[in-house]
Structures are given as structure tokens and as C-alpha cells.
């Protein structure tokens, strides 16, 4: 029973009463009153959690209609002909509407939970092999350097560079897993209105540290845009898409990030000039099911895991993510998230 639910309940009842009072002044019939209050019950049930407020609204509506909006006014009277059946029917319909609305919300919640569980299972299955592989490679490279004192400097440097790359890959993998754990937990995301441009710039700065040979161009709308988000997670989405453009694109040396306003949402697109996405992989990009073996390369495995995390983060922010091959080659990844209540002139 949150304060928000109580506010919704009282607001809905007040609105229903106000409408009935207004209609009472312009019409001589009161047949519309039960219908209005059934609508009030349905809205209350849809916007509040659990059954309590829907049922409470049902009971309140029955007594409010009898006491305030039907003759004799300002008096409870269920003895008139037809009244008992009318109000019992209204109570039954109101409670049924409340239970139906609440049941629908619970079914949607269960569906989201099943999808989240499927996502976690796919990710864990995908990374069970991949987490061991870089650890083994790192250990092997370091052992080779330590156990061979006569090894030439060029070979040592190559082995250490390989170990460094494996460590960075492993670090990104663990970051992705921790993000999924955070989103899948019981705690709600802490979202604050952030300037989207700043979040993109932070992701680009971090990306350029290890990809100085890749040219990144960023395009923004004229006015600043704010959106409620967990800035670190959205930054990780952008960073994953940038890393994916290099890892999977193979020949990528140019990436363009474009931000646009689409009504109540903001759209961020990341396009590259790499080799594009194989058609047999496109349907599985975001489900975390790309696994070792078959014709799926290591880069594609990381792409599947990273993009599955991106989808989870974007969904948790109320947005959508998609991918396609560019018209002139390369790949284009886009996602949307809702803008803040302050629109494009909001404050932190």
C-alpha cells in the first residue's frame, strides 16, 4: 500500500464524483452514475498494485452512488424496488473488473519475469565456456614468460599483449554479467534525468582510449535532451555497441553516432563501415543464444552476449533496441529510451 496507490485511489474517486455532480446539473437522469463509477474502479485497478484498491474502490463506489447520486439523496436506502439487484450487480461487475485488471497486470509481470529468467539462462550458458577460455589463455601466457628466462623480448611482448587483450575482454564480460545481475535483482533502477549528450561523450572518450585508430563522429540535435536513466548502464550500452562495431565489423575504421528526438523518446544510432551482420545471425543478436561451435566465431559470441545485455538494459529503461545492415554496408544498431518530463529543457 504505497502513497502513490492511495493518491490514485482518492484522485479517481474524486474525479468520478466531480463528473457525476457536473452531469447532475445538466440532466434529470442518473443512469450514467453506475457506469462512471465502474470506469473509476477499472482505472483504479489498472493503475494500482494488487487487489486491495480495486476492491476498495468497488465498495466505495456502491455506497457513494447510493448515498450521494441516487434518490433519496444523502441517505443510504437499499429498500426501493430494483435497488438491491442494481447495486449488487454493480458491486459484482466492479469487483470482476478490478480482478480482471489486476490479473492482467500480474500476467504481464510474470511474462517479464520469465523473459528475464530466459535471458539470464542464455547468458550464463553462453559465458560458461567463454569465461574459462581467456583465464586459461592469460595463465598460459604469463606462465610461458615466467618459465622461459631466455625468451626474446619480442616474443615476451607478444605474449603479454595477448594476455592484456584477454584480460580486457574478460573485464567487459564481467561488467556485462554484473549489469544483468543488477537489473534482474529486486531493487529498482535509480534513474535520474541526465543530459544524453554527456552520457554519449563519456562512452566515446572511454572507447577512444583503446581504439585510437577508429574515427568516431557524433551528431546531436540543436537543443539539449534530458532522459531519466541509470547513466552508467546507458553508457555501457553505447560502449558495447561501439566495441561490437570494431570486434564484429573486423574492417571498421569509422563509426557514426547519431542522436534524434522522436516524440516522447530519444533515439541513439551507432553505425559503422565494417563488414555488416550475417543474415543467419540477425534474428539471434539480442537473445544471448549465440554459443561456441558451429559457424559462429568468437567475435560473434561476444557480440551476442554484449547485445543481450544491451537489450536487457534498454528494456529496463522502457525502450527498444534493433539492428540492421546499413544501406551502404556496415551495421546499424539503434535504441530508444523515453525522454524526461522536462523534455529538452530539463534540469538535473
Short mmCIF file of C-alpha atoms in Angstrom, two decimals, residues 135-346:
data_model
loop_
_atom_site.label_atom_id
_atom_site.label_comp_id
_atom_site.label_asym_id
_atom_site.label_seq_id
_atom_site.Cartn_x
_atom_site.Cartn_y
_atom_site.Cartn_z
CA UNK A 135 41.55 -17.20 -17.99
CA UNK A 136 43.38 -20.21 -19.40
CA UNK A 137 45.00 -18.07 -22.10
CA UNK A 138 46.09 -15.41 -19.60
CA UNK A 139 47.57 -18.03 -17.26
CA UNK A 140 49.33 -19.75 -20.14
CA UNK A 141 50.89 -16.54 -21.48
CA UNK A 142 52.14 -15.41 -18.08
CA UNK A 143 53.50 -18.87 -17.23
CA UNK A 144 55.34 -19.01 -20.56
CA UNK A 145 57.05 -15.68 -19.81
CA UNK A 146 57.96 -16.63 -16.24
CA UNK A 147 59.18 -20.14 -17.08
CA UNK A 148 61.37 -19.13 -20.04
CA UNK A 149 64.04 -16.69 -18.91
CA UNK A 150 65.83 -16.90 -22.24
CA UNK A 151 62.76 -15.88 -24.26
CA UNK A 152 63.44 -12.94 -26.60
CA UNK A 153 61.81 -9.60 -25.86
CA UNK A 154 59.60 -9.60 -28.95
CA UNK A 155 58.02 -12.95 -28.02
CA UNK A 156 57.55 -11.84 -24.41
CA UNK A 157 55.86 -8.64 -25.55
CA UNK A 158 53.55 -10.56 -27.86
CA UNK A 159 52.51 -12.99 -25.10
CA UNK A 160 51.92 -10.15 -22.63
CA UNK A 161 49.89 -8.20 -25.19
CA UNK A 162 47.76 -11.28 -25.78
CA UNK A 163 47.26 -11.61 -22.03
CA UNK A 164 46.31 -7.93 -21.80
CA UNK A 165 43.72 -8.28 -24.57
CA UNK A 166 42.25 -11.36 -22.94
CA UNK A 167 42.09 -9.53 -19.59
CA UNK A 168 40.28 -6.57 -21.19
CA UNK A 169 37.83 -8.92 -22.90
CA UNK A 170 37.23 -10.71 -19.60
CA UNK A 171 36.70 -7.38 -17.83
CA UNK A 172 34.00 -6.37 -20.32
CA UNK A 173 32.36 -9.77 -19.94
CA UNK A 174 32.21 -9.46 -16.15
CA UNK A 175 30.84 -5.91 -16.48
CA UNK A 176 28.04 -7.26 -18.66
CA UNK A 177 27.20 -10.03 -16.23
CA UNK A 178 27.15 -7.63 -13.28
CA UNK A 179 24.80 -5.34 -15.19
CA UNK A 180 22.36 -8.17 -15.87
CA UNK A 181 22.51 -9.17 -12.20
CA UNK A 182 21.75 -5.59 -11.17
CA UNK A 183 18.77 -5.29 -13.49
CA UNK A 184 17.39 -8.73 -12.69
CA UNK A 185 17.51 -8.16 -8.93
CA UNK A 186 14.63 -6.93 -6.81
CA UNK A 187 15.99 -3.39 -6.50
CA UNK A 188 14.62 -0.77 -8.88
CA UNK A 189 16.93 1.11 -11.19
CA UNK A 190 17.93 4.50 -9.80
CA UNK A 191 17.05 6.76 -12.74
CA UNK A 192 17.90 10.45 -12.81
CA UNK A 193 17.36 12.98 -15.60
CA UNK A 194 20.69 13.07 -17.44
CA UNK A 195 21.89 15.14 -20.37
CA UNK A 196 22.05 12.44 -23.06
CA UNK A 197 24.87 14.20 -24.90
CA UNK A 198 27.14 13.94 -21.83
CA UNK A 199 26.48 10.21 -21.47
CA UNK A 200 27.35 9.62 -25.13
CA UNK A 201 30.52 11.71 -24.85
CA UNK A 202 31.67 9.75 -21.79
CA UNK A 203 31.19 6.46 -23.67
CA UNK A 204 33.11 7.80 -26.69
CA UNK A 205 36.01 9.04 -24.53
CA UNK A 206 36.40 5.63 -22.88
CA UNK A 207 36.13 3.86 -26.25
CA UNK A 208 38.83 6.02 -27.84
CA UNK A 209 41.36 5.10 -25.15
CA UNK A 210 41.76 1.62 -26.68
CA UNK A 211 40.65 2.36 -30.26
CA UNK A 212 42.65 5.37 -31.38
CA UNK A 213 42.72 4.17 -34.97
CA UNK A 214 38.91 4.29 -35.27
CA UNK A 215 37.34 7.62 -36.26
CA UNK A 216 34.15 8.38 -34.29
CA UNK A 217 31.74 11.08 -35.47
CA UNK A 218 28.88 12.22 -33.20
CA UNK A 219 25.74 14.10 -34.28
CA UNK A 220 23.33 15.80 -31.82
CA UNK A 221 20.09 17.80 -32.16
CA UNK A 222 20.32 21.57 -31.68
CA UNK A 223 18.63 21.59 -28.28
CA UNK A 224 19.90 19.65 -25.24
CA UNK A 225 17.90 16.49 -24.46
CA UNK A 226 17.39 15.02 -21.00
CA UNK A 227 16.24 11.47 -20.24
CA UNK A 228 15.71 9.56 -16.98
CA UNK A 229 18.31 6.80 -16.80
CA UNK A 230 20.98 4.97 -14.88
CA UNK A 231 23.80 6.81 -16.66
CA UNK A 232 26.42 4.08 -16.11
CA UNK A 233 24.19 1.42 -17.67
CA UNK A 234 23.23 3.50 -20.71
CA UNK A 235 26.90 4.39 -21.16
CA UNK A 236 27.65 0.67 -21.11
CA UNK A 237 25.06 0.08 -23.84
CA UNK A 238 26.74 2.67 -26.06
CA UNK A 239 30.19 1.30 -25.24
CA UNK A 240 29.05 -2.25 -26.03
CA UNK A 241 27.71 -1.10 -29.39
CA UNK A 242 30.97 0.71 -30.17
CA UNK A 243 33.07 -2.32 -29.13
CA UNK A 244 30.81 -4.54 -31.20
CA UNK A 245 31.33 -2.36 -34.28
CA UNK A 246 35.07 -2.99 -34.03
CA UNK A 247 35.02 -6.60 -32.81
CA UNK A 248 32.39 -7.86 -35.22
CA UNK A 249 32.87 -5.37 -38.06
CA UNK A 250 36.51 -6.51 -38.41
CA UNK A 251 37.32 -3.85 -41.05
CA UNK A 252 35.69 -0.97 -39.17
CA UNK A 253 37.66 2.29 -39.09
CA UNK A 254 34.74 4.75 -38.97
CA UNK A 255 31.74 4.87 -36.60
CA UNK A 256 28.94 7.42 -36.55
CA UNK A 257 26.75 8.04 -33.50
CA UNK A 258 23.55 9.94 -34.17
CA UNK A 259 21.03 11.15 -31.59
CA UNK A 260 17.50 12.22 -32.58
CA UNK A 261 14.30 13.17 -30.80
CA UNK A 262 11.28 11.03 -31.71
CA UNK A 263 8.24 12.48 -29.97
CA UNK A 264 8.48 11.47 -26.32
CA UNK A 265 11.60 9.35 -26.91
CA UNK A 266 15.23 9.87 -27.83
CA UNK A 267 16.85 7.59 -30.42
CA UNK A 268 20.56 6.79 -30.46
CA UNK A 269 22.03 5.05 -33.51
CA UNK A 270 25.53 3.58 -33.90
CA UNK A 271 26.54 2.80 -37.49
CA UNK A 272 29.87 1.55 -38.83
CA UNK A 273 31.58 0.86 -42.14
CA UNK A 274 32.54 -2.74 -41.27
CA UNK A 275 31.51 -5.99 -42.90
CA UNK A 276 27.92 -5.97 -41.64
CA UNK A 277 25.90 -8.74 -39.98
CA UNK A 278 25.35 -12.21 -41.39
CA UNK A 279 21.65 -12.85 -42.10
CA UNK A 280 21.58 -16.11 -40.10
CA UNK A 281 22.76 -14.23 -37.00
CA UNK A 282 20.39 -11.24 -37.19
CA UNK A 283 17.40 -13.00 -35.51
CA UNK A 284 19.55 -14.02 -32.52
CA UNK A 285 21.52 -10.85 -31.88
CA UNK A 286 19.75 -9.84 -28.70
CA UNK A 287 18.68 -13.12 -27.08
CA UNK A 288 22.11 -14.19 -25.77
CA UNK A 289 21.83 -17.57 -27.52
CA UNK A 290 24.90 -17.31 -29.78
CA UNK A 291 27.12 -20.09 -28.47
CA UNK A 292 30.51 -21.67 -29.18
CA UNK A 293 30.66 -24.15 -32.00
CA UNK A 294 29.18 -24.38 -35.48
CA UNK A 295 29.82 -21.46 -37.80
CA UNK A 296 29.73 -18.87 -35.01
CA UNK A 297 33.07 -17.14 -34.50
CA UNK A 298 34.50 -15.87 -31.22
CA UNK A 299 33.68 -12.29 -32.22
CA UNK A 300 30.07 -13.28 -32.88
CA UNK A 301 29.84 -14.98 -29.47
CA UNK A 302 30.92 -11.78 -27.75
CA UNK A 303 28.54 -9.81 -29.95
CA UNK A 304 25.62 -12.00 -28.85
CA UNK A 305 26.46 -11.71 -25.15
CA UNK A 306 27.11 -7.96 -25.27
CA UNK A 307 23.95 -7.20 -27.25
CA UNK A 308 21.84 -9.39 -24.97
CA UNK A 309 22.99 -7.19 -22.10
CA UNK A 310 22.20 -4.08 -24.15
CA UNK A 311 18.67 -5.33 -24.74
CA UNK A 312 18.19 -6.06 -21.03
CA UNK A 313 19.37 -2.56 -20.05
CA UNK A 314 17.31 -0.77 -22.70
CA UNK A 315 14.17 -2.77 -21.81
CA UNK A 316 14.68 -1.90 -18.13
CA UNK A 317 14.60 1.77 -19.17
CA UNK A 318 11.35 1.31 -21.09
CA UNK A 319 12.95 1.41 -24.54
CA UNK A 320 13.57 -0.77 -27.58
CA UNK A 321 16.70 -1.84 -29.46
CA UNK A 322 17.15 -3.07 -33.03
CA UNK A 323 19.81 -3.84 -35.63
CA UNK A 324 20.11 -3.95 -39.40
CA UNK A 325 22.68 -3.84 -42.15
CA UNK A 326 23.40 -0.37 -43.49
CA UNK A 327 22.32 0.63 -46.99
CA UNK A 328 25.94 1.33 -47.94
CA UNK A 329 27.44 -1.55 -45.97
CA UNK A 330 28.31 -1.97 -42.33
CA UNK A 331 25.86 -2.42 -39.47
CA UNK A 332 23.44 -0.04 -37.76
CA UNK A 333 22.34 -0.52 -34.14
CA UNK A 334 19.66 1.75 -32.71
CA UNK A 335 17.88 2.06 -29.39
CA UNK A 336 15.28 4.38 -27.91
CA UNK A 337 14.57 5.47 -24.34
CA UNK A 338 11.83 7.79 -23.05
CA UNK A 339 12.68 11.44 -22.55
CA UNK A 340 12.35 13.12 -19.16
CA UNK A 341 9.26 15.07 -18.09
CA UNK A 342 11.23 18.27 -18.65
CA UNK A 343 11.71 17.40 -22.32
CA UNK A 344 14.64 19.16 -23.93
CA UNK A 345 14.99 21.86 -21.32
CA UNK A 346 15.04 19.79 -18.17
#
